[in-house]
Amino acid sequence: MKLIAALASALLLAASGPALADPIVVKFSHVVAEATPKGQGALKFKEVAEKLLPGKVQVQVFPSSQLFGDAKEMEALLLGDVQIIAPSLSKFSRYTKKLQLFDLPFLFDDIAAVDRFQSGPQGKALLDSMQSKGIKGLGYWHNGMKQLSSDKDKLVRPEDVKGLKFRIQQSDVLEAQFRALGANPQKMAFSEVYQALQTGVVDGQENTWSNIYSQKFFEVQKTIAETNHGVIDYMVITNAGWWNKLPADVRDGLSKAMAEATAHANKLAQELNERDMKRIAEAGKAKIQKLSKDDVAAWRKAMHPVWKKFEGDIGADLIQAAQKSNK
Ligand code: LMR
């Protein structure tokens, strides 16, 4: 009797086919709002990945530091608590000094130049520069050029920031940049910036129009100078061990989804930054300070000593290749 029952249940199992495996959950965590280039790129990745791999993957996107903020996201990636993150290129110095390149002030003329460098051989090679640390670069996503803001009326020349406190990302290059201006830089997680500006813990910050708008920094700053003095761009990264162990078809589908998401985010970046600059101007809270060529040259000159300081860490060859991408 027992044998018959066992046989029957074996037959039943065989008839119902292999048990459907649970989808692979891919957590994608980032620190910005959804209405930004990175926010939109992450949502596109989810849409395309789930379309290409129906039932096989589930992508969960966590914006606005909801899952992990700046302080924890790298460790979380290495521990396997999150599978994809896209930190700004300023936040990698614990893992490689090479990416400090992107923080050198006035290195790139615009995002098109950044794009040319990233698509070239040196830029592509940097995606693999953290393999030995277990980090794999999947691509670069653009945000935009940085603008400088403060809670003072006057922000035209480098002298205007002397003695002021500025929030910076986790970057020694950016620290040196503000020191070169005679200002006081303070490293701080992105999620804490609004409050620090509002309460006067810091006087100013540097960021793209889309971040300044979506984080409402313009509501707690008096002046935003259109300096375009640096870039905020991202490397989308994953845990190399996790990635390499994925079934080949899943890895392939995720790679395709990443390529589409990259194209989408990079196409939107300029448009969203222009839109948000207009929105800030229309809100009429912070003044947008246009700068003359002469003013920009003064900022460039004041910040330039930073290049020499980091040339050894970054490599003169990389700096030269980046300069060549300016047209
Ligand atoms: C910042 O920390 O200011 C930005 O890098 C945040 C981001 O991811 O754009």
Short mmCIF file of C-alpha atoms and ligand atoms in Angstrom, two decimals:
data_model
loop_
_atom_site.label_atom_id
_atom_site.label_comp_id
_atom_site.label_asym_id
_atom_site.label_seq_id
_atom_site.Cartn_x
_atom_site.Cartn_y
_atom_site.Cartn_z
CA MET A 1 0.00 0.00 0.00
CA LYS A 2 2.79 2.34 1.04
CA LEU A 3 4.65 1.58 -2.17
CA ILE A 4 1.59 2.40 -4.30
CA ALA A 5 1.09 5.71 -2.49
CA ALA A 6 4.75 6.62 -2.99
CA LEU A 7 4.54 5.71 -6.67
CA ALA A 8 1.36 7.75 -7.10
CA SER A 9 2.86 10.85 -5.55
CA ALA A 10 6.02 10.45 -7.65
CA LEU A 11 3.84 10.25 -10.76
CA LEU A 12 1.86 13.32 -9.69
CA LEU A 13 5.08 15.29 -9.20
CA ALA A 14 6.39 14.24 -12.59
CA ALA A 15 3.12 15.26 -14.26
CA SER A 16 3.19 18.73 -12.73
CA GLY A 17 6.68 19.33 -14.21
CA PRO A 18 9.62 20.90 -12.43
CA ALA A 19 8.69 23.22 -9.58
CA LEU A 20 8.81 26.83 -10.75
CA ALA A 21 11.91 28.45 -9.28
CA ASP A 22 11.52 31.69 -7.41
CA PRO A 23 12.71 34.70 -9.44
CA ILE A 24 16.18 36.02 -8.69
CA VAL A 25 15.70 39.22 -6.71
CA VAL A 26 17.93 42.08 -7.86
CA LYS A 27 17.94 44.98 -5.42
CA PHE A 28 19.04 48.29 -6.96
CA SER A 29 19.63 51.00 -4.37
CA HIS A 30 20.50 54.65 -4.98
CA VAL A 31 20.49 57.95 -3.12
CA VAL A 32 18.74 60.39 -5.49
CA ALA A 33 15.10 61.13 -6.28
CA GLU A 34 13.23 59.22 -9.01
CA ALA A 35 12.84 62.32 -11.22
CA THR A 36 16.59 62.49 -11.93
CA PRO A 37 18.73 60.82 -14.61
CA LYS A 38 19.86 58.07 -12.23
CA GLY A 39 16.36 57.59 -10.82
CA GLN A 40 14.95 57.19 -14.34
CA GLY A 41 17.80 54.90 -15.42
CA ALA A 42 17.13 52.55 -12.51
CA LEU A 43 13.42 52.34 -13.37
CA LYS A 44 14.23 51.65 -17.03
CA PHE A 45 16.59 48.86 -15.97
CA LYS A 46 13.78 47.23 -13.97
CA GLU A 47 11.30 47.56 -16.84
CA VAL A 48 13.60 46.06 -19.48
CA ALA A 49 15.12 43.34 -17.25
CA GLU A 50 11.69 42.06 -16.21
CA LYS A 51 10.49 42.15 -19.82
CA LEU A 52 13.51 40.22 -21.11
CA LEU A 53 13.55 37.72 -18.23
CA PRO A 54 9.87 37.17 -17.35
CA GLY A 55 9.48 35.20 -14.11
CA LYS A 56 13.24 34.82 -13.84
CA VAL A 57 14.18 38.09 -12.21
CA GLN A 58 12.47 40.61 -10.03
CA VAL A 59 14.18 44.00 -9.83
CA GLN A 60 13.43 46.08 -6.75
CA VAL A 61 14.48 49.73 -6.98
CA PHE A 62 15.05 51.71 -3.78
CA PRO A 63 15.56 55.47 -4.43
CA SER A 64 16.43 58.33 -2.04
CA SER A 65 18.74 56.39 0.33
CA GLN A 66 15.67 54.37 1.46
CA LEU A 67 17.59 51.10 1.63
CA PHE A 68 21.21 52.25 1.94
CA GLY A 69 22.75 55.72 1.96
CA ASP A 70 26.27 56.79 1.00
CA ALA A 71 27.84 55.45 4.17
CA LYS A 72 26.65 51.86 3.81
CA GLU A 73 25.91 51.07 0.17
CA MET A 74 29.37 49.82 -0.86
CA GLU A 75 29.69 47.48 2.11
CA ALA A 76 26.14 46.28 1.52
CA LEU A 77 27.03 45.45 -2.09
CA LEU A 78 30.08 43.47 -1.03
CA LEU A 79 28.05 41.63 1.62
CA GLY A 80 25.36 40.73 -0.92
CA ASP A 81 22.62 42.79 0.76
CA VAL A 82 22.09 44.75 -2.44
CA GLN A 83 23.04 43.71 -5.98
CA ILE A 84 23.35 46.97 -7.93
CA ILE A 85 24.26 50.50 -6.86
CA ALA A 86 25.37 53.54 -8.85
CA PRO A 87 27.51 55.81 -6.68
CA SER A 88 28.83 59.06 -8.00
CA LEU A 89 32.39 58.71 -9.31
CA SER A 90 33.52 60.84 -6.37
CA LYS A 91 32.75 58.07 -3.89
CA PHE A 92 35.14 55.28 -4.92
CA SER A 93 38.49 56.33 -3.50
CA ARG A 94 38.52 53.55 -0.88
CA TYR A 95 38.47 51.06 -3.77
CA THR A 96 40.52 52.81 -6.48
CA LYS A 97 42.38 56.10 -6.67
CA LYS A 98 42.05 56.21 -10.46
CA LEU A 99 38.46 57.41 -10.48
CA GLN A 100 39.57 60.54 -8.63
CA LEU A 101 40.24 61.71 -12.18
CA PHE A 102 36.61 62.71 -12.57
CA ASP A 103 36.80 65.10 -9.60
CA LEU A 104 39.60 67.24 -11.00
CA PRO A 105 38.09 70.72 -11.34
CA PHE A 106 37.58 72.03 -14.90
CA LEU A 107 38.99 68.85 -16.45
CA PHE A 108 36.05 68.20 -18.78
CA ASP A 109 34.41 71.01 -20.75
CA ASP A 110 31.03 69.30 -20.75
CA ILE A 111 29.24 65.95 -20.47
CA ALA A 112 29.87 65.19 -24.14
CA ALA A 113 33.60 65.23 -23.36
CA VAL A 114 33.03 62.99 -20.34
CA ASP A 115 31.14 60.60 -22.61
CA ARG A 116 33.94 60.51 -25.18
CA PHE A 117 36.47 59.69 -22.48
CA GLN A 118 34.29 56.98 -20.90
CA SER A 119 33.65 55.30 -24.25
CA GLY A 120 37.35 55.28 -25.09
CA PRO A 121 39.86 52.57 -24.08
CA GLN A 122 40.97 54.19 -20.81
CA GLY A 123 37.42 54.91 -19.71
CA LYS A 124 36.30 51.35 -20.44
CA ALA A 125 39.31 49.90 -18.62
CA LEU A 126 38.34 51.82 -15.48
CA LEU A 127 35.12 49.77 -15.29
CA ASP A 128 37.35 46.81 -14.38
CA SER A 129 39.66 48.71 -12.04
CA MET A 130 38.02 47.31 -8.89
CA GLN A 131 37.73 43.63 -9.89
CA SER A 132 40.28 42.62 -7.26
CA LYS A 133 38.02 44.19 -4.62
CA GLY A 134 35.02 42.20 -5.85
CA ILE A 135 33.40 45.12 -7.68
CA LYS A 136 32.39 44.96 -11.34
CA GLY A 137 31.52 48.09 -13.31
CA LEU A 138 28.52 47.61 -15.59
CA GLY A 139 28.52 51.07 -17.17
CA TYR A 140 28.67 54.82 -16.71
CA TRP A 141 25.58 56.95 -16.26
CA HIS A 142 25.61 60.70 -16.66
CA ASN A 143 24.15 63.33 -14.44
CA GLY A 144 25.68 66.67 -15.32
CA MET A 145 28.01 69.54 -14.61
CA LYS A 146 28.30 70.85 -11.05
CA GLN A 147 27.18 74.30 -9.98
CA LEU A 148 28.20 76.03 -6.78
CA SER A 149 25.66 77.37 -4.28
CA SER A 150 25.83 79.30 -1.04
CA ASP A 151 23.64 81.12 1.46
CA LYS A 152 25.31 84.44 0.60
CA ASP A 153 24.15 87.10 -1.87
CA LYS A 154 27.49 87.34 -3.59
CA LEU A 155 28.96 84.35 -5.39
CA VAL A 156 30.86 85.55 -8.44
CA ARG A 157 34.59 85.21 -7.76
CA PRO A 158 36.67 82.70 -5.78
CA GLU A 159 37.20 85.31 -3.02
CA ASP A 160 33.46 85.12 -2.29
CA VAL A 161 33.75 81.66 -0.72
CA LYS A 162 36.73 82.34 1.56
CA GLY A 163 36.01 81.06 5.05
CA LEU A 164 32.65 79.50 4.08
CA LYS A 165 31.74 75.89 4.90
CA PHE A 166 30.83 73.62 2.00
CA ARG A 167 29.36 70.15 2.04
CA ILE A 168 31.33 67.80 -0.18
CA GLN A 169 31.01 64.19 -1.26
CA GLN A 170 33.39 61.59 0.15
CA SER A 171 36.38 62.77 -1.92
CA ASP A 172 39.87 64.01 -1.05
CA VAL A 173 40.06 65.81 -4.40
CA LEU A 174 36.96 67.84 -3.60
CA GLU A 175 38.37 68.53 -0.16
CA ALA A 176 41.55 69.91 -1.74
CA GLN A 177 39.48 71.91 -4.24
CA PHE A 178 37.67 73.83 -1.48
CA ARG A 179 40.85 74.24 0.55
CA ALA A 180 42.49 75.78 -2.53
CA LEU A 181 39.68 78.36 -2.42
CA GLY A 182 40.27 79.10 1.26
CA ALA A 183 36.91 77.51 2.15
CA ASN A 184 36.16 74.75 4.69
CA PRO A 185 34.96 71.49 3.15
CA GLN A 186 32.93 68.98 5.12
CA LYS A 187 32.33 65.42 3.90
CA MET A 188 28.71 64.44 4.35
CA ALA A 189 26.23 61.87 3.05
CA PHE A 190 23.86 63.13 0.36
CA SER A 191 20.76 62.42 2.46
CA GLU A 192 21.95 64.87 5.13
CA VAL A 193 22.68 67.86 2.90
CA TYR A 194 19.30 69.59 2.88
CA GLN A 195 19.13 69.75 6.64
CA ALA A 196 22.73 70.85 6.95
CA LEU A 197 22.05 73.73 4.56
CA GLN A 198 18.78 74.61 6.24
CA THR A 199 20.23 74.74 9.74
CA GLY A 200 23.44 76.47 8.68
CA VAL A 201 25.76 73.58 9.58
CA VAL A 202 27.24 74.34 6.16
CA ASP A 203 26.91 77.49 4.04
CA GLY A 204 26.96 75.89 0.63
CA GLN A 205 27.42 72.88 -1.61
CA GLU A 206 28.15 71.85 -5.19
CA ASN A 207 25.83 69.77 -7.32
CA THR A 208 23.94 69.39 -10.59
CA TRP A 209 20.74 71.26 -11.37
CA SER A 210 18.71 68.05 -11.10
CA ASN A 211 20.02 67.31 -7.61
CA ILE A 212 19.70 70.93 -6.50
CA TYR A 213 16.08 70.92 -7.65
CA SER A 214 14.95 67.47 -6.52
CA GLN A 215 16.54 67.84 -3.07
CA LYS A 216 15.13 71.37 -2.72
CA PHE A 217 18.57 72.83 -2.00
CA PHE A 218 17.48 75.94 -3.94
CA GLU A 219 14.97 76.68 -1.19
CA VAL A 220 17.70 77.00 1.42
CA GLN A 221 20.43 78.72 -0.62
CA LYS A 222 20.59 82.36 -1.73
CA THR A 223 22.78 82.08 -4.81
CA ILE A 224 23.65 79.37 -7.31
CA ALA A 225 26.60 80.29 -9.53
CA GLU A 226 26.68 78.64 -12.93
CA THR A 227 30.30 77.52 -12.64
CA ASN A 228 30.17 74.15 -14.46
CA HIS A 229 33.41 73.49 -12.60
CA GLY A 230 33.19 69.71 -12.42
CA VAL A 231 31.03 66.68 -13.15
CA ILE A 232 28.71 64.36 -11.31
CA ASP A 233 28.57 61.06 -13.12
CA TYR A 234 28.05 57.52 -11.92
CA MET A 235 29.47 54.06 -12.24
CA VAL A 236 26.80 51.39 -12.05
CA ILE A 237 28.40 48.52 -10.18
CA THR A 238 27.59 45.03 -9.02
CA ASN A 239 29.14 42.39 -6.80
CA ALA A 240 31.48 40.49 -9.15
CA GLY A 241 31.04 37.16 -7.32
CA TRP A 242 27.24 37.36 -7.53
CA TRP A 243 27.33 38.44 -11.17
CA ASN A 244 29.68 35.66 -12.26
CA LYS A 245 27.52 32.99 -10.62
CA LEU A 246 24.30 34.05 -12.37
CA PRO A 247 22.89 31.62 -14.96
CA ALA A 248 24.27 32.69 -18.35
CA ASP A 249 20.87 33.63 -19.80
CA VAL A 250 20.09 35.83 -16.79
CA ARG A 251 23.47 37.57 -16.97
CA ASP A 252 22.93 38.13 -20.67
CA GLY A 253 19.44 39.58 -20.14
CA LEU A 254 20.64 41.85 -17.34
CA SER A 255 23.52 43.08 -19.53
CA LYS A 256 21.06 43.95 -22.30
CA ALA A 257 18.76 45.71 -19.83
CA MET A 258 21.74 47.66 -18.49
CA ALA A 259 22.71 48.77 -22.00
CA GLU A 260 19.17 50.06 -22.62
CA ALA A 261 18.96 51.74 -19.22
CA THR A 262 22.33 53.40 -19.82
CA ALA A 263 21.23 54.81 -23.16
CA HIS A 264 17.99 56.02 -21.58
CA ALA A 265 19.59 57.72 -18.55
CA ASN A 266 22.31 59.31 -20.67
CA LYS A 267 19.84 60.64 -23.20
CA LEU A 268 17.70 62.16 -20.45
CA ALA A 269 20.53 63.67 -18.39
CA GLN A 270 20.92 66.96 -20.19
CA GLU A 271 17.19 67.44 -20.66
CA LEU A 272 16.41 66.90 -16.97
CA ASN A 273 19.18 69.24 -15.83
CA GLU A 274 18.01 71.97 -18.21
CA ARG A 275 14.42 71.48 -17.09
CA ASP A 276 15.40 71.70 -13.43
CA MET A 277 17.51 74.81 -13.94
CA LYS A 278 14.42 76.48 -15.44
CA ARG A 279 12.26 75.30 -12.56
CA ILE A 280 14.72 76.77 -10.06
CA ALA A 281 14.77 80.08 -11.95
CA GLU A 282 10.96 80.13 -12.04
CA ALA A 283 10.65 79.38 -8.33
CA GLY A 284 12.50 82.65 -7.69
CA LYS A 285 13.95 81.51 -4.37
CA ALA A 286 17.65 81.32 -5.14
CA LYS A 287 19.27 83.71 -7.60
CA ILE A 288 21.05 82.05 -10.52
CA GLN A 289 24.34 83.87 -10.96
CA LYS A 290 25.65 83.83 -14.53
CA LEU A 291 29.42 84.21 -14.79
CA SER A 292 31.57 86.04 -17.32
CA LYS A 293 34.47 84.30 -19.07
CA ASP A 294 36.79 86.23 -16.84
CA ASP A 295 35.01 85.03 -13.68
CA VAL A 296 35.17 81.41 -14.86
CA ALA A 297 38.87 81.80 -15.60
CA ALA A 298 39.42 83.03 -12.04
CA TRP A 299 37.70 79.93 -10.57
CA ARG A 300 39.68 77.69 -12.89
CA LYS A 301 42.97 79.28 -11.85
CA ALA A 302 42.16 79.13 -8.13
CA MET A 303 41.24 75.43 -8.29
CA HIS A 304 43.97 74.28 -10.65
CA PRO A 305 46.68 73.46 -8.03
CA VAL A 306 44.56 70.42 -7.14
CA TRP A 307 45.60 68.68 -10.37
CA LYS A 308 49.29 68.45 -9.44
CA LYS A 309 48.45 67.18 -6.00
CA PHE A 310 46.58 64.13 -7.31
CA GLU A 311 48.50 63.48 -10.53
CA GLY A 312 50.59 60.74 -8.87
CA ASP A 313 47.53 58.83 -7.62
CA ILE A 314 45.54 59.17 -10.82
CA GLY A 315 48.30 58.92 -13.43
CA ALA A 316 49.39 61.63 -15.86
CA ASP A 317 48.40 59.36 -18.79
CA LEU A 318 44.77 59.24 -17.68
CA ILE A 319 44.65 63.00 -17.14
CA GLN A 320 46.04 63.56 -20.63
CA ALA A 321 43.55 61.16 -22.20
CA ALA A 322 40.71 62.96 -20.44
CA GLN A 323 41.95 66.34 -21.64
CA LYS A 324 42.05 65.05 -25.20
CA SER A 325 38.33 64.29 -25.02
CA ASN A 326 37.60 68.04 -24.93
CA LYS A 327 37.01 69.34 -28.43
C1 LMR B 1 26.03 63.81 -4.01
O1 LMR B 1 26.32 63.09 -3.04
O2 LMR B 1 26.04 65.04 -3.97
C2 LMR B 1 25.64 63.17 -5.32
O3 LMR B 1 26.68 62.39 -5.73
C3 LMR B 1 24.44 62.33 -5.19
C4 LMR B 1 24.18 61.59 -6.46
O4 LMR B 1 24.20 60.36 -6.41
O5 LMR B 1 23.92 62.24 -7.47
#
